């Protein structure tokens, strides 16, 4: 079955540091890939997505590239802000009939001033 | 911008009681989902719903669970006889399509606490 593996957390960075959050996946077929973010006290918000190999999703300074050869979708940001403190979830959606999302465990990012 | 809404934000119930969690999906969306997140664990798929019937359900979604779209706007999750292990955050999601470009939009969640 499908699965998503995220690096272990939590991650604590200083403001303006470079961020990488690793995500790898296992899927039958050719999934779409997503990063969702959960700010404190809020629900899940779509951060970015990519639907085919070599696609780069980007939003709010975050980027992730769909790497089919390494089955990865690592999230990066060049300069994090305190407001980026949140939980980040990598997810995939298979292209079958129902497109359910399979999530990774999530990783908590704390950015200190 | 349209959004998915959920009520209540927090529900406390006694073990064995029935609860109904309510969701209002985005108005032109056709596909509806429930997920749950037990504290500290992964977000898990429960059920998907389209055209007034269940499309897929996980092994978590046993006979104690049911979903319904009672009118043109609401989408509900019912747990008939709650257990302690049902305590979790429940998220509703909706999408316009389920093709390669579909995106699921999530509500803010209902935190269910079973005592």
Short mmCIF file of C-alpha atoms in Angstrom, two decimals:
data_model
loop_
_atom_site.label_atom_id
_atom_site.label_comp_id
_atom_site.label_asym_id
_atom_site.label_seq_id
_atom_site.Cartn_x
_atom_site.Cartn_y
_atom_site.Cartn_z
CA UNK A 1 0.00 0.00 0.00
CA UNK A 2 0.91 3.67 -0.09
CA UNK A 3 3.03 5.25 2.60
CA UNK A 4 4.82 8.51 3.36
CA UNK A 5 7.89 8.83 5.53
CA UNK A 6 9.00 12.12 7.00
CA UNK A 7 12.18 12.89 8.85
CA UNK A 8 11.97 12.82 12.63
CA UNK A 9 11.36 16.04 14.44
CA UNK A 10 10.98 18.47 16.01
CA UNK A 11 13.10 20.99 14.16
CA UNK A 12 14.18 24.26 15.74
CA UNK A 13 15.80 26.97 13.63
CA UNK A 14 16.79 30.56 14.00
CA UNK A 15 15.06 33.18 11.89
CA UNK A 16 16.50 33.46 8.35
CA UNK A 17 17.99 29.96 8.48
CA UNK A 18 17.63 27.53 5.58
CA UNK A 19 15.00 24.85 5.97
CA UNK A 20 14.87 21.34 4.54
CA UNK A 21 12.25 18.82 5.60
CA UNK A 22 12.69 15.41 4.02
CA UNK A 23 9.82 13.36 2.66
CA UNK A 24 9.93 10.06 0.79
CA UNK A 25 7.05 7.98 -0.41
CA UNK A 26 6.03 4.52 -1.52
CA UNK A 27 3.14 4.24 -3.92
CA UNK A 28 1.67 1.94 -6.48
CA UNK A 29 1.20 3.97 -9.58
CA UNK A 30 1.91 7.61 -10.04
CA UNK A 31 0.70 9.75 -7.16
CA UNK A 32 0.22 13.48 -6.70
CA UNK A 33 2.28 14.91 -3.86
CA UNK A 34 1.38 17.57 -1.33
CA UNK A 35 2.66 19.54 1.59
CA UNK A 36 0.07 20.62 4.13
CA UNK A 37 0.73 22.98 7.05
CA UNK A 38 -1.07 23.16 10.38
CA UNK A 39 -0.60 26.38 12.33
CA UNK A 40 -1.25 26.27 16.08
CA UNK A 41 -4.94 25.88 16.81
CA UNK A 42 -5.91 25.66 13.15
CA UNK A 43 -6.75 22.99 10.58
CA UNK A 44 -4.72 21.68 7.68
CA UNK A 45 -3.93 24.11 4.89
CA UNK A 46 -2.52 23.16 1.52
CA UNK A 47 0.94 24.68 1.19
CA UNK A 48 1.96 23.37 -2.24
CA UNK A 49 1.57 20.42 -4.55
CA UNK A 50 3.06 18.68 -7.58
CA UNK A 51 1.28 16.28 -9.86
CA UNK A 52 4.03 14.85 -12.07
CA UNK A 53 7.72 14.06 -12.07
CA UNK A 54 10.08 17.05 -12.01
CA UNK A 55 7.22 19.44 -11.21
CA UNK A 56 8.13 22.04 -8.63
CA UNK A 57 5.45 23.24 -6.28
CA UNK A 58 5.98 26.59 -4.60
CA UNK A 59 4.15 28.93 -2.26
CA UNK A 60 5.09 31.54 0.35
CA UNK A 61 8.79 31.00 -0.33
CA UNK A 62 8.54 27.23 0.15
CA UNK A 63 9.45 24.84 -2.67
CA UNK A 64 9.37 21.11 -3.27
CA UNK A 65 10.28 19.13 -6.37
CA UNK A 66 8.67 15.82 -7.32
CA UNK A 67 11.60 13.40 -7.75
CA UNK A 68 10.37 10.13 -9.17
CA UNK A 69 13.82 8.55 -9.32
CA UNK A 70 14.36 9.00 -5.58
CA UNK A 71 10.64 8.90 -4.64
CA UNK A 72 11.09 12.10 -2.70
CA UNK A 73 9.36 15.45 -2.23
CA UNK A 74 11.57 17.43 0.15
CA UNK A 75 10.35 20.81 1.37
CA UNK A 76 12.76 23.74 1.33
CA UNK A 77 12.75 27.40 2.21
CA UNK A 78 15.72 29.71 1.91
CA UNK A 79 14.98 31.94 4.90
CA UNK A 80 12.45 30.94 7.54
CA UNK A 81 10.44 33.37 9.63
CA UNK A 82 8.97 33.07 13.11
CA UNK A 83 5.54 32.94 11.44
CA UNK A 84 6.53 29.68 9.71
CA UNK A 85 6.37 27.87 13.05
CA UNK A 86 3.84 25.09 12.47
CA UNK A 87 3.45 21.38 11.83
CA UNK A 88 4.25 20.30 8.26
CA UNK A 89 2.71 17.19 6.70
CA UNK A 90 3.79 15.51 3.52
CA UNK A 91 1.02 13.59 1.76
CA UNK A 92 0.24 11.71 -1.40
CA UNK A 93 -2.91 11.09 -3.32
CA UNK A 94 -3.16 8.07 -5.54
CA UNK A 95 -4.79 8.52 -8.89
CA UNK A 96 -7.32 5.81 -8.38
CA UNK A 97 -11.01 6.28 -8.03
CA UNK A 98 -11.10 7.98 -4.68
CA UNK A 99 -7.94 10.06 -4.32
CA UNK A 100 -7.70 9.59 -0.58
CA UNK A 101 -4.72 11.27 1.02
CA UNK A 102 -2.04 9.29 2.80
CA UNK A 103 -0.11 11.45 5.27
CA UNK A 104 3.28 11.30 6.88
CA UNK A 105 3.59 11.73 10.65
CA UNK A 106 4.18 15.45 10.43
CA UNK A 107 7.07 17.46 11.77
CA UNK A 108 6.96 20.41 14.12
CA UNK A 109 9.01 23.40 13.08
CA UNK A 110 9.83 26.09 15.62
CA UNK A 111 11.55 29.25 14.45
CA UNK A 112 13.09 31.45 17.11
CA UNK A 113 13.76 35.16 16.63
CA UNK B 1 -12.33 32.73 -0.31
CA UNK B 2 -14.66 29.75 0.23
CA UNK B 3 -13.77 27.46 3.07
CA UNK B 4 -14.84 24.26 4.75
CA UNK B 5 -16.46 24.81 8.14
CA UNK B 6 -16.95 22.35 10.98
CA UNK B 7 -19.03 22.38 14.14
CA UNK B 8 -18.58 22.08 17.00
CA UNK B 9 -14.95 22.95 17.45
CA UNK B 10 -14.79 20.80 20.57
CA UNK B 11 -17.13 18.03 21.69
CA UNK B 12 -16.91 16.25 25.02
CA UNK B 13 -18.97 13.10 25.47
CA UNK B 14 -19.31 10.09 27.71
CA UNK B 15 -18.24 6.67 26.51
CA UNK B 16 -21.14 4.88 24.83
CA UNK B 17 -22.90 8.06 23.74
CA UNK B 18 -23.66 8.96 20.15
CA UNK B 19 -22.04 12.01 18.59
CA UNK B 20 -22.62 13.79 15.31
CA UNK B 21 -19.88 15.92 13.84
CA UNK B 22 -20.98 18.42 11.24
CA UNK B 23 -19.26 19.86 8.22
CA UNK B 24 -20.23 22.32 5.52
CA UNK B 25 -18.06 21.65 2.46
CA UNK B 26 -17.25 24.25 -0.18
CA UNK B 27 -20.42 24.81 -2.14
CA UNK B 28 -19.41 23.61 -5.64
CA UNK B 29 -17.45 20.61 -4.40
CA UNK B 30 -18.63 17.10 -5.11
CA UNK B 31 -16.28 14.85 -3.13
CA UNK B 32 -16.24 14.73 0.64
CA UNK B 33 -13.91 13.12 3.13
CA UNK B 34 -13.42 12.54 6.82
CA UNK B 35 -10.00 12.09 8.39
CA UNK B 36 -8.93 11.85 11.98
CA UNK B 37 -5.77 12.58 13.92
CA UNK B 38 -5.22 10.97 17.27
CA UNK B 39 -2.97 13.17 19.40
CA UNK B 40 0.64 12.81 18.34
CA UNK B 41 -0.15 10.44 15.48
CA UNK B 42 -0.66 10.59 11.73
CA UNK B 43 -3.68 12.04 10.03
CA UNK B 44 -5.65 8.96 8.92
CA UNK B 45 -8.24 8.58 6.20
CA UNK B 46 -11.66 7.41 7.37
CA UNK B 47 -14.09 7.65 4.47
CA UNK B 48 -14.79 9.28 1.13
CA UNK B 49 -18.25 10.12 -0.17
CA UNK B 50 -19.56 10.98 -3.61
CA UNK B 51 -22.96 11.07 -5.21
CA UNK B 52 -24.66 10.26 -1.92
CA UNK B 53 -22.76 7.09 -1.24
CA UNK B 54 -19.54 5.94 0.31
CA UNK B 55 -16.76 5.61 -2.27
CA UNK B 56 -14.15 4.10 0.00
CA UNK B 57 -13.68 3.50 3.69
CA UNK B 58 -10.74 2.50 5.82
CA UNK B 59 -10.64 -0.36 8.29
CA UNK B 60 -11.11 2.21 11.06
CA UNK B 61 -14.55 3.06 9.67
CA UNK B 62 -16.46 0.17 11.19
CA UNK B 63 -20.18 -0.26 11.86
CA UNK B 64 -20.05 2.34 14.62
CA UNK B 65 -19.42 5.05 12.04
CA UNK B 66 -21.75 6.44 9.42
CA UNK B 67 -21.81 9.44 7.12
CA UNK B 68 -24.66 11.35 5.61
CA UNK B 69 -25.35 14.33 3.42
CA UNK B 70 -28.79 15.20 4.79
CA UNK B 71 -29.27 18.28 2.60
CA UNK B 72 -27.45 20.21 -0.08
CA UNK B 73 -24.91 21.73 2.25
CA UNK B 74 -24.12 19.59 5.30
CA UNK B 75 -21.97 16.49 5.55
CA UNK B 76 -22.07 14.63 8.86
CA UNK B 77 -20.08 11.93 10.62
CA UNK B 78 -21.94 9.93 13.26
CA UNK B 79 -20.32 7.71 15.84
CA UNK B 80 -23.05 5.55 17.38
CA UNK B 81 -21.42 4.41 20.60
CA UNK B 82 -18.21 6.26 21.34
CA UNK B 83 -15.17 4.56 22.79
CA UNK B 84 -12.24 6.12 24.61
CA UNK B 85 -10.05 5.45 21.58
CA UNK B 86 -12.31 7.60 19.40
CA UNK B 87 -10.85 10.67 21.09
CA UNK B 88 -9.15 12.55 18.28
CA UNK B 89 -9.31 15.58 16.04
CA UNK B 90 -11.71 14.91 13.16
CA UNK B 91 -11.18 16.78 9.90
CA UNK B 92 -13.65 17.14 7.10
CA UNK B 93 -12.36 17.83 3.60
CA UNK B 94 -13.88 18.45 0.20
CA UNK B 95 -12.70 18.63 -3.37
CA UNK B 96 -14.26 19.71 -6.62
CA UNK B 97 -12.89 16.82 -8.58
CA UNK B 98 -10.77 13.75 -8.06
CA UNK B 99 -8.63 14.00 -11.13
CA UNK B 100 -4.94 14.68 -11.22
CA UNK B 101 -5.39 18.33 -10.33
CA UNK B 102 -7.82 17.90 -7.48
CA UNK B 103 -6.99 19.44 -4.13
CA UNK B 104 -8.68 18.58 -0.88
CA UNK B 105 -9.55 21.56 1.28
CA UNK B 106 -9.76 20.90 4.99
CA UNK B 107 -11.90 22.34 7.71
CA UNK B 108 -10.47 23.47 11.06
CA UNK B 109 -11.42 20.21 12.74
CA UNK B 110 -13.56 19.06 15.65
CA UNK B 111 -11.73 17.87 18.73
CA UNK B 112 -13.67 14.94 20.18
CA UNK B 113 -12.95 13.97 23.77
CA UNK B 114 -14.51 10.75 25.04
CA UNK B 115 -14.54 10.36 28.84
#
